[in-house]
GROMACS .gro file of C-alpha atoms in nm:
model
  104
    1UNK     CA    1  -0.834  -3.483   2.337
    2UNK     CA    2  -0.565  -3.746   2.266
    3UNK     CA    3  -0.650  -4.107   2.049
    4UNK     CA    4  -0.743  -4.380   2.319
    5UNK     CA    5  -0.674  -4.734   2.207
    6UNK     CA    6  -0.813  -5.054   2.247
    7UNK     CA    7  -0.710  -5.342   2.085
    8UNK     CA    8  -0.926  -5.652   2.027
    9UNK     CA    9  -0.805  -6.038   2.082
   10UNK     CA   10  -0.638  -6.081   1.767
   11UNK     CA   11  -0.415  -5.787   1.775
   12UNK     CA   12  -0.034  -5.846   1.822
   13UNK     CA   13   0.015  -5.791   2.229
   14UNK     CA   14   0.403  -5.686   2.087
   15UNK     CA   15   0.264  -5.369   1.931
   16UNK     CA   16   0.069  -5.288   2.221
   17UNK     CA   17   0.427  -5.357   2.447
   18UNK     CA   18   0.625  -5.118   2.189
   19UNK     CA   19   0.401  -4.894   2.126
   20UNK     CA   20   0.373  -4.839   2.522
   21UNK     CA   21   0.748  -4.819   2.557
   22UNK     CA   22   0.787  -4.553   2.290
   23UNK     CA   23   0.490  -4.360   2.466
   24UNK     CA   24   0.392  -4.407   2.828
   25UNK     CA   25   0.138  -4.237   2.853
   26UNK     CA   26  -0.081  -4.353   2.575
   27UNK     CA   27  -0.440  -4.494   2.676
   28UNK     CA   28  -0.415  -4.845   2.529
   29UNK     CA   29  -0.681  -5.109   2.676
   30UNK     CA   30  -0.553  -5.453   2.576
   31UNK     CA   31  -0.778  -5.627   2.817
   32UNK     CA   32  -0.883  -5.979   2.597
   33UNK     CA   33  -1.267  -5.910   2.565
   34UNK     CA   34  -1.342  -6.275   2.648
   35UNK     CA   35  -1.698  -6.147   2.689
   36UNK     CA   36  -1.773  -6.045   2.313
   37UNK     CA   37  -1.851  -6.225   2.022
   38UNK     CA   38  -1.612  -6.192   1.827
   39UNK     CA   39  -1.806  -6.083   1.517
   40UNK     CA   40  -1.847  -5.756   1.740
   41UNK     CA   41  -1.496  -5.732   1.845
   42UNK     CA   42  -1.285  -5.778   1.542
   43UNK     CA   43  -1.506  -5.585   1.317
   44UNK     CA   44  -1.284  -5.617   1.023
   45UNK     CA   45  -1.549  -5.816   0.845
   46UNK     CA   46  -1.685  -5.599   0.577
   47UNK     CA   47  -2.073  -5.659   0.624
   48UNK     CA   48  -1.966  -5.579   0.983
   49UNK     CA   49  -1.795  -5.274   0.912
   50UNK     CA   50  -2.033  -5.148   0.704
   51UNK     CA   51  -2.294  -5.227   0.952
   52UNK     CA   52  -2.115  -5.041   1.220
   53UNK     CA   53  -2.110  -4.709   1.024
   54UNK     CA   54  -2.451  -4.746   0.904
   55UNK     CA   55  -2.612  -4.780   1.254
   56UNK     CA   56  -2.359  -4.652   1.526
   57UNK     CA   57  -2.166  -4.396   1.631
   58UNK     CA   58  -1.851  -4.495   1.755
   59UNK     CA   59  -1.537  -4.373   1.830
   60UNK     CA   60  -1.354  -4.443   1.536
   61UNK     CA   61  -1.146  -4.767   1.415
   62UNK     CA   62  -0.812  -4.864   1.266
   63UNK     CA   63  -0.733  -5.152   1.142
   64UNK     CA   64  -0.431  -5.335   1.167
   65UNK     CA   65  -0.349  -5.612   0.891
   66UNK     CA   66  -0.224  -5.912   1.070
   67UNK     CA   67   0.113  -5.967   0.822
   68UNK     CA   68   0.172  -5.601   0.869
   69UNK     CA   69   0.549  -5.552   1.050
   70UNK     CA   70   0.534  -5.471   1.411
   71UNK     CA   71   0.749  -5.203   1.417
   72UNK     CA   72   0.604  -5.015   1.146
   73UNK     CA   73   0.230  -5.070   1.335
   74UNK     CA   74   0.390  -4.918   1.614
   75UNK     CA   75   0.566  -4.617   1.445
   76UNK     CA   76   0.244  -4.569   1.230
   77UNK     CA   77   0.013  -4.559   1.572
   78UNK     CA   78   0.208  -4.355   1.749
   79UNK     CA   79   0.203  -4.078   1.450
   80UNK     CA   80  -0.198  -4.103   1.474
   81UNK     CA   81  -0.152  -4.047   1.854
   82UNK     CA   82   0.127  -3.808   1.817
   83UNK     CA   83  -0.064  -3.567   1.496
   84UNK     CA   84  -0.430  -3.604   1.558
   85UNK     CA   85  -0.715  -3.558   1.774
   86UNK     CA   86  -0.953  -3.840   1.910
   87UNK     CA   87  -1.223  -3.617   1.766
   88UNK     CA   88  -1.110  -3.624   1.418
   89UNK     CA   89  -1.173  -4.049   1.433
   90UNK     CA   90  -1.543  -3.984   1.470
   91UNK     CA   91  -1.728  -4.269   1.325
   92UNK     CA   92  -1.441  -4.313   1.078
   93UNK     CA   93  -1.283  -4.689   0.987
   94UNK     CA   94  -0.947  -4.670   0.888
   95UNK     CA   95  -0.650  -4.969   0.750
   96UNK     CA   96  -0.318  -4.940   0.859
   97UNK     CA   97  -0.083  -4.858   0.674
   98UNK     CA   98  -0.236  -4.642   0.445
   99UNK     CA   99  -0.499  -4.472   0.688
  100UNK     CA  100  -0.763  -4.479   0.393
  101UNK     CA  101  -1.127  -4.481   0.472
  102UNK     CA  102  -1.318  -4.817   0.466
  103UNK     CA  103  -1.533  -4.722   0.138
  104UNK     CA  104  -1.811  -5.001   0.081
   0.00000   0.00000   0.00000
């Protein structure tokens, strides 16, 4: 099964647009989640993070430094969607652009 994205209010809507150009048939919900705190959508607070994989499962996240070049977010995206499986993002946490693990 193919990598399903969903991006959370601060991501950069141009990656979403390029990344959706380069590959049309991506899953990519960029929906603004207007609904959610956002200590629950950004999730790129450590305690957060750490309290995600210690009490969830979930389908896996990446994330995406905010002075981190477009283009090379959506090159490096499209290689995740491109080379691996949604299944192998189990639970894992993940920073762009080295795709190591979230260690706490």
């Amino acid at each position: 099964m193919k990598i399903a994205f969903r991006a959370d209010n601060d991501l950069d809507r141009d990656i979403v647009r390029g990344l959706l150009r380069l590959q049309p048939d991506i899953h990519f919900e960029a929906e603004p989640l207007n609904d959610l705190s956002e200590a629950v959508v950004t999730g790129t607070d450590p305690a957060a993070l750490h309290s995600l994989r210690r009490n969830a499962t979930f389908p896996g996240v990446i994330v995406t430094p905010q002075s981190y070049p477009t283009g090379e977010a959506i090159e490096r995206l499209h290689m995740l969607w491109v080379l691996t499986d949604a299944n192998e993002w189990h639970n894992r946490i993940c920073y762009l652009p080295t795709f190591a693990d979230f260690v706490i």
